[in-house]
Amino acid sequence: MIQKILIANRAEIAVRVIRTCRAMGIASVAVYSDADRASLHVRLADECVWIGPAAAAESYLNIERILEAAGAVGADAIHPGYGFLSENAAFAEACEKAGVKFIGPSAAAMRLMGSKTRARRAMREAGVPVVPGTTEPLANAAEAAATAAKIGYPVMLKAAGGGGGKGMRLVASADALGSAFEQARGEARQAFGNPDIYIEKAIRNPRHIEVQVMADEHGNVIHLGERECSLQRRHQKVLEEAPAPLVAEHPRLRAEITRAAVDAAKAAGYTNAGTVEFLADAKGHFYFLEMNTRLQVEHPVTEMITGLDLVREQIRVASGERLSVAQEDVRMRGHAIECRVYAEDPENEFLPSPGRITSLAEPSGPGVRVDSGAYEGWAVPIEYDPLIAKLIVWDETRAGAIGRLRSALREYTVGGIHTTLGFFREVVEDEDFCAGRIDTGFIGRWRQRRAKPDRSREQRIAVLAAGFHYLTSGREEGPAPRRDKSEWGISGRDALLR
Amino acid sequence: MIQKILIANRAEIAVRVIRTCRAMGIASVAVYSDADRASLHVRLADECVWIGPAAAAESYLNIERILEAAGAVGADAIHPGYGFLSENAAFAEACEKAGVKFIGPSAAAMRLMGSKTRARRAMREAGVPVVPGTTEPLANAAEAAATAAKIGYPVMLKAAGGGGGKGMRLVASADALGSAFEQARGEARQAFGNPDIYIEKAIRNPRHIEVQVMADEHGNVIHLGERECSLQRRHQKVLEEAPAPLVAEHPRLRAEITRAAVDAAKAAGYTNAGTVEFLADAKGHFYFLEMNTRLQVEHPVTEMITGLDLVREQIRVASGERLSVAQEDVRMRGHAIECRVYAEDPENEFLPSPGRITSLAEPSGPGVRVDSGAYEGWAVPIEYDPLIAKLIVWDETRAGAIGRLRSALREYTVGGIHTTLGFFREVVEDEDFCAGRIDTGFIGRWRQRRAKPDRSREQRIAVLAAGFHYLTSGREEGPAPRRDKSEWGISGRDALLR
Amino acid sequence: MKLTTTVDGVEQTLELSGARAASSIVSFTLDSQAGQADIIPTGAAAYSIMHDGLSYQVTVHDGADGSFQVEVNGFAHQVEVRDARRWIRGGGAAAAAGARKIKAPMPGRVVKLLVQTGDDVEAGQGVIIVEAMKMQNEMKAAKAGKVGRLEVAAGDSVAAGQTLLSIE
Amino acid sequence: MKLTTTVDGVEQTLELSGARAASSIVSFTLDSQAGQADIIPTGAAAYSIMHDGLSYQVTVHDGADGSFQVEVNGFAHQVEVRDARRWIRGGGAAAAAGARKIKAPMPGRVVKLLVQTGDDVEAGQGVIIVEAMKMQNEMKAAKAGKVGRLEVAAGDSVAAGQTLLSIE
């Protein structure tokens, strides 16, 4: 059994992995860049190793430094989290070479599925329906233009090297293609170290359905049901749930889509946790999109309805053990919804809003879980993904879960930065959302029809609070006096030197 | 259906009820005394009403003021929480008279069960085994002494008017009886407005097993399994779990004890949520102790294993609806443990430790729930019960739940006051606890054999931290400079006056 | 103390006075309507406010230029606060006119300038790309005009609210 | 800065020096062993400390009389810190002798005095009942002796650490 795990990641997902390590009695090792000395995963881990400057390429993406760290602390396994090196087959191979177990699938399976273009070819051969488009990377903008002209606009440009919305652009017409292609390449290069872009016919306003699979090294492959992740902005998920509301409309869909996912995992010789993503239309037809060869951001919704700890299953599998459950023993119960709390301003096109968190209250209570990397006084660094926490709720029914979500969102306050919480507070009151009428075009349409309820009472309170704050916080003489925790540390150290 | 609920309570249980109200779309009304303006339940409620000075007798126990408040805001129901007026039949009757639904059993059932002495008589008549002792209140210390001499020491003095460890004293010999009797009377008078004390033969180191029952107004009575609450200090529970470890040793116990509990509830004509408490010995024999005619502090462990929201069921029942589940539909899963986070110093005989919470980090993550009334900057008032929060964990197995508890306790930090968290951190490492070898004498024995692991590494860090804090926080010139939030408010107001 | 405020675009006059220094009760007059509220701080720039029997949780985000984003029970309102002295010192309404500045919406790094000083731009045209949190954001001209001074160059780190360039 | 410390009853000498003002690295010598630690504050009297590759979460409770309760990864240690100047000013070791005071362990209200000035008491005998948080607590004499001055009367409110009476 694994004794010590180095977590090659940061923030909320590193905290998430530390929690399961500690519950299992496994030592956890955090790594951190210059930007993350004060981050929660560093505070909570048993051990920690500095791995480089703030830039991810020199720290969290630096394979050599991470393996050096694993060697130095004697870790016998590495959990990659999501993002960063989690889908990097070369990293998995380097781990194997260094004698450290990579907690994830084999490099071969990652290569096959990690290349979105190769995966599309493989799925097409295996008889799984795929979205029309290229199965090779595009050489340049000209080839992109030619291909787009052939399959017809709108098209989707996508990074061959990774998912998560990075390096992805929806292009409506030919004149926007050139700059979109260059931006997508730039993002893809930076996010995945691979600038390759391919093209797909854009399916207008599809539903995004995905299936969690889990496979051990003894040939057992199971699925843990589907998730629906149709609420997206910038092609990135913001809210996920399980079961999929679409399945309520098309009951046959669950059996079909989970079977396709298990087939896909088997065809790839897959082990450990993975997610097979599909686009589906309103009629319940579905198309293979890609497979994410790692733990997903949204894995908690599956944990909430199955009662399983997916990180624990990952560690068991990596230790050579069998999955703790067979397919027929997986018991699903109730409904779970996750909201991604991004440091972004939903009133300003979801632009990033890094900075210091001056006040923080996270909700809890029945059916409420928060997977967070944040704490009061912490400054969200500008260098990394703006996801600071995830709010997950569970109840017996979808309506019940939405009720609990409303209650939890009311309690959740983050001061000092903007977050997506305000957006979710409106979404949970939205009639279409509550009825499960969601697809990837939801947010765009919602913006248009967005209800403006009468909040004159709250407006009066807002004026009163702003005036009170203005007068009592000394703002007249400049910014509110506030003992900055890091400056405080410095002045404290000055005292030591005296 | 109920539209607006006034919560005649405070702190964590008021917050707990507000959460379910909000999830159900029901307006919540907090009441507060002078000591609770800044308390979390007041901040989170939709509406709030001041009901009097800090002393409970003039506020949270003041029936007239609470009914006035309910009338003023137009509440159609009152949730009493636990403690305070929750087991006060006169209050339930006053609510009925005022046309406000009391969320709890009928006054008749409360009277029967609320009087511990009458309840003992009723149960004896119904054939449920009870602990030997008196079934009438004791007139004075002399009668107590005479009775004790008859049934033999050790004896337990108990309040006839309420539970929760208040007004309870274990007396080992005759010379300690007099002062114990007076102290118990004093506590009982203050806690329940009723100084009556009765006497029971003390069963040495029993297990404390209780059964959650739930009954609607249509004659349906179900149980939601048992809880074990054997870890106690000062006859008050500190850690509860479900299922009971004792049941693992005596599988027949569950069927027998839950049947007895349902019989007891039916005999009392009981409605709404209630708990039938038993003492059990190591062989699995059990004796009726008392029935608590209200929601219990430890109800979350039952919620975690059944998936039900007990407050929601209470509100449904009070609205005249049927229970949402039949007995055969209650599905239990996994194991849950609750730790009561008291503002007490476990290193100093669990004496109260009120004061300002200067830093607070509550855990979360898979299987972790915190029901809390605390927040950073809040001063725990000296006037009320020192319970500030409850940490509840769940996992498929007891061992898994203990693992998660270890992880959650490691993350949970409360600065500025002492809490029972440090005690729990040691308990979860204890061999007897982990093996389920617990009874009400556990804490006393644990003190004796308490392991002192080598913490020399942590000692070095403690010295370093204290020295660093001493030098950098300006302590040399007096107490650490700290911007007190309430003083800050005052100086702010001074600015308004200029 | 009399203040001029704008909430969600509507101007209102607010007058505040503390009843007693040690009390949490504040008297106020808002657009000629007098009232009282019970205000206590619950954290840095966070308040619990009671008014008319209702309980509000409020956080105040201090923005630039005397503007605040105030969240009341989780919903955001834009409030600007000015008192007479400050308003006059700042140049009054006259200061609000002039060139339209394009400011960095968040701390980040300038990836590319898409225009030069003197270029004519149309409303909505992309003028500069700023990267933060692994995302490249194209900032657009809010109005048609001529590009004025470029305040930054490619590769520069910029703070939130820093002026990048102006459109005249 | 050289400090004399006592941790869980054991005396140790601690010397601290900051390496650079802007760095979080602190050099220290503890009982002649030199080392370095990375210390950052994470809240009021809360720190993240790294030492020898291990990560510690630390909170410091400021007690009376220069004593601290320090929680390291959740486990409490009693630490006393003195520097030379303070120690001498305070009267040094001599101040530690003398009468044994009985102090209120928490804020509360005196319910009853069980003894009078001049009474002989035995170790463990109850001397005063203090109530807080709905609980009556009987304070006991830590040693045998004669009751000295009573500093409080029944009904008084007392603060944590306040002297109630002394046993001579």
mmCIF file of N, CA, C and O in Angstrom, chain B residues 57-94:
data_model
loop_
_atom_site.group_PDB
_atom_site.id
_atom_site.type_symbol
_atom_site.label_atom_id
_atom_site.label_comp_id
_atom_site.label_asym_id
_atom_site.label_seq_id
_atom_site.Cartn_x
_atom_site.Cartn_y
_atom_site.Cartn_z
ATOM 1 N N ALA B 57 -33.860 33.717 31.467
ATOM 2 C CA ALA B 57 -35.198 33.791 32.056
ATOM 3 C C ALA B 57 -35.966 34.995 31.532
ATOM 4 O O ALA B 57 -37.194 34.988 31.465
ATOM 5 N N GLU B 58 -35.228 36.044 31.150
ATOM 6 C CA GLU B 58 -35.899 37.259 30.667
ATOM 7 C C GLU B 58 -35.964 37.324 29.135
ATOM 8 O O GLU B 58 -36.453 38.294 28.583
ATOM 9 N N SER B 59 -35.445 36.313 28.460
ATOM 10 C CA SER B 59 -35.448 36.361 26.993
ATOM 11 C C SER B 59 -35.871 35.007 26.414
ATOM 12 O O SER B 59 -37.047 34.793 26.134
ATOM 13 N N TYR B 60 -34.928 34.075 26.282
ATOM 14 C CA TYR B 60 -35.235 32.817 25.595
ATOM 15 C C TYR B 60 -36.201 31.931 26.371
ATOM 16 O O TYR B 60 -36.770 30.999 25.814
ATOM 17 N N LEU B 61 -36.369 32.206 27.669
ATOM 18 C CA LEU B 61 -37.334 31.436 28.453
ATOM 19 C C LEU B 61 -38.601 32.238 28.725
ATOM 20 O O LEU B 61 -39.483 31.789 29.441
ATOM 21 N N ASN B 62 -38.684 33.428 28.141
ATOM 22 C CA ASN B 62 -39.812 34.313 28.403
ATOM 23 C C ASN B 62 -40.936 34.057 27.387
ATOM 24 O O ASN B 62 -40.932 34.593 26.270
ATOM 25 N N ILE B 63 -41.875 33.218 27.780
ATOM 26 C CA ILE B 63 -42.936 32.774 26.873
ATOM 27 C C ILE B 63 -43.713 33.949 26.295
ATOM 28 O O ILE B 63 -43.980 34.014 25.085
ATOM 29 N N GLU B 64 -44.037 34.904 27.178
ATOM 30 C CA GLU B 64 -44.844 36.039 26.737
ATOM 31 C C GLU B 64 -44.137 36.839 25.640
ATOM 32 O O GLU B 64 -44.725 37.160 24.601
ATOM 33 N N ARG B 65 -42.868 37.126 25.895
ATOM 34 C CA ARG B 65 -42.116 37.911 24.912
ATOM 35 C C ARG B 65 -42.005 37.188 23.580
ATOM 36 O O ARG B 65 -42.074 37.809 22.507
ATOM 37 N N ILE B 66 -41.805 35.887 23.644
ATOM 38 C CA ILE B 66 -41.633 35.131 22.396
ATOM 39 C C ILE B 66 -42.948 35.083 21.611
ATOM 40 O O ILE B 66 -42.952 35.245 20.388
ATOM 41 N N LEU B 67 -44.058 34.917 22.316
ATOM 42 C CA LEU B 67 -45.335 34.897 21.603
ATOM 43 C C LEU B 67 -45.689 36.288 21.060
ATOM 44 O O LEU B 67 -46.273 36.400 19.982
ATOM 45 N N GLU B 68 -45.323 37.325 21.819
ATOM 46 C CA GLU B 68 -45.489 38.694 21.294
ATOM 47 C C GLU B 68 -44.728 38.866 19.987
ATOM 48 O O GLU B 68 -45.230 39.409 19.010
ATOM 49 N N ALA B 69 -43.483 38.383 20.007
ATOM 50 C CA ALA B 69 -42.657 38.495 18.805
ATOM 51 C C ALA B 69 -43.287 37.739 17.642
ATOM 52 O O ALA B 69 -43.360 38.243 16.508
ATOM 53 N N ALA B 70 -43.771 36.530 17.909
ATOM 54 C CA ALA B 70 -44.389 35.735 16.844
ATOM 55 C C ALA B 70 -45.597 36.460 16.276
ATOM 56 O O ALA B 70 -45.819 36.471 15.054
ATOM 57 N N GLY B 71 -46.375 37.068 17.165
ATOM 58 C CA GLY B 71 -47.533 37.818 16.706
ATOM 59 C C GLY B 71 -47.127 39.024 15.874
ATOM 60 O O GLY B 71 -47.711 39.302 14.827
ATOM 61 N N ALA B 72 -46.105 39.718 16.338
ATOM 62 C CA ALA B 72 -45.691 40.948 15.654
ATOM 63 C C ALA B 72 -45.223 40.682 14.228
ATOM 64 O O ALA B 72 -45.457 41.478 13.326
ATOM 65 N N VAL B 73 -44.554 39.566 14.014
ATOM 66 C CA VAL B 73 -44.025 39.287 12.666
ATOM 67 C C VAL B 73 -44.982 38.428 11.849
ATOM 68 O O VAL B 73 -44.740 38.183 10.665
ATOM 69 N N GLY B 74 -46.064 37.937 12.493
ATOM 70 C CA GLY B 74 -47.002 37.105 11.751
ATOM 71 C C GLY B 74 -46.479 35.712 11.457
ATOM 72 O O GLY B 74 -46.777 35.136 10.409
ATOM 73 N N ALA B 75 -45.693 35.156 12.385
ATOM 74 C CA ALA B 75 -45.219 33.779 12.198
ATOM 75 C C ALA B 75 -46.372 32.816 12.390
ATOM 76 O O ALA B 75 -47.193 33.004 13.280
ATOM 77 N N ASP B 76 -46.456 31.780 11.576
ATOM 78 C CA ASP B 76 -47.526 30.812 11.784
ATOM 79 C C ASP B 76 -47.049 29.560 12.500
ATOM 80 O O ASP B 76 -47.829 28.648 12.740
ATOM 81 N N ALA B 77 -45.748 29.501 12.826
ATOM 82 C CA ALA B 77 -45.244 28.359 13.589
ATOM 83 C C ALA B 77 -44.009 28.781 14.372
ATOM 84 O O ALA B 77 -43.348 29.756 14.035
ATOM 85 N N ILE B 78 -43.704 28.017 15.423
ATOM 86 C CA ILE B 78 -42.518 28.268 16.248
ATOM 87 C C ILE B 78 -41.719 26.981 16.346
ATOM 88 O O ILE B 78 -42.261 25.928 16.681
ATOM 89 N N HIS B 79 -40.442 27.064 16.025
ATOM 90 C CA HIS B 79 -39.553 25.920 16.243
ATOM 91 C C HIS B 79 -38.759 26.198 17.520
ATOM 92 O O HIS B 79 -38.054 27.195 17.596
ATOM 93 N N PRO B 80 -38.835 25.294 18.495
ATOM 94 C CA PRO B 80 -38.184 25.589 19.779
ATOM 95 C C PRO B 80 -36.731 25.135 19.870
ATOM 96 O O PRO B 80 -36.080 25.417 20.881
ATOM 97 N N GLY B 81 -36.199 24.421 18.845
ATOM 98 C CA GLY B 81 -34.830 23.898 18.962
ATOM 99 C C GLY B 81 -34.742 22.876 20.076
ATOM 100 O O GLY B 81 -35.685 22.114 20.307
ATOM 101 N N TYR B 82 -33.609 22.875 20.783
ATOM 102 C CA TYR B 82 -33.470 22.040 21.989
ATOM 103 C C TYR B 82 -33.127 22.968 23.152
ATOM 104 O O TYR B 82 -32.720 24.105 22.952
ATOM 105 N N GLY B 83 -33.289 22.480 24.373
ATOM 106 C CA GLY B 83 -33.050 23.334 25.537
ATOM 107 C C GLY B 83 -34.116 24.418 25.615
ATOM 108 O O GLY B 83 -35.171 24.320 24.978
ATOM 109 N N PHE B 84 -33.862 25.447 26.438
ATOM 110 C CA PHE B 84 -34.824 26.551 26.619
ATOM 111 C C PHE B 84 -36.254 26.031 26.757
ATOM 112 O O PHE B 84 -36.512 25.188 27.610
ATOM 113 N N LEU B 85 -37.168 26.468 25.890
ATOM 114 C CA LEU B 85 -38.579 26.122 26.065
ATOM 115 C C LEU B 85 -38.995 24.861 25.310
ATOM 116 O O LEU B 85 -40.184 24.544 25.243
ATOM 117 N N SER B 86 -38.019 24.135 24.751
ATOM 118 C CA SER B 86 -38.375 23.054 23.833
ATOM 119 C C SER B 86 -39.164 21.936 24.499
ATOM 120 O O SER B 86 -39.920 21.248 23.828
ATOM 121 N N GLU B 87 -38.984 21.744 25.814
ATOM 122 C CA GLU B 87 -39.720 20.670 26.473
ATOM 123 C C GLU B 87 -40.703 21.221 27.506
ATOM 124 O O GLU B 87 -41.042 20.550 28.455
ATOM 125 N N ASN B 88 -41.115 22.464 27.252
ATOM 126 C CA ASN B 88 -42.003 23.139 28.179
ATOM 127 C C ASN B 88 -43.449 23.045 27.669
ATOM 128 O O ASN B 88 -43.830 23.708 26.701
ATOM 129 N N ALA B 89 -44.233 22.183 28.328
ATOM 130 C CA ALA B 89 -45.601 21.942 27.861
ATOM 131 C C ALA B 89 -46.456 23.197 27.937
ATOM 132 O O ALA B 89 -47.324 23.433 27.089
ATOM 133 N N ALA B 90 -46.192 24.025 28.951
ATOM 134 C CA ALA B 90 -46.966 25.260 29.089
ATOM 135 C C ALA B 90 -46.733 26.158 27.875
ATOM 136 O O ALA B 90 -47.651 26.835 27.393
ATOM 137 N N PHE B 91 -45.505 26.141 27.375
ATOM 138 C CA PHE B 91 -45.209 26.932 26.176
ATOM 139 C C PHE B 91 -45.973 26.384 24.974
ATOM 140 O O PHE B 91 -46.574 27.142 24.199
ATOM 141 N N ALA B 92 -45.968 25.056 24.830
ATOM 142 C CA ALA B 92 -46.696 24.456 23.710
ATOM 143 C C ALA B 92 -48.172 24.834 23.776
ATOM 144 O O ALA B 92 -48.786 25.164 22.749
ATOM 145 N N GLU B 93 -48.716 24.815 24.977
ATOM 146 C CA GLU B 93 -50.124 25.198 25.128
ATOM 147 C C GLU B 93 -50.349 26.670 24.826
ATOM 148 O O GLU B 93 -51.321 27.045 24.174
ATOM 149 N N ALA B 94 -49.426 27.501 25.307
ATOM 150 C CA ALA B 94 -49.551 28.935 25.044
ATOM 151 C C ALA B 94 -49.491 29.211 23.548
ATOM 152 O O ALA B 94 -50.190 30.094 23.033
#
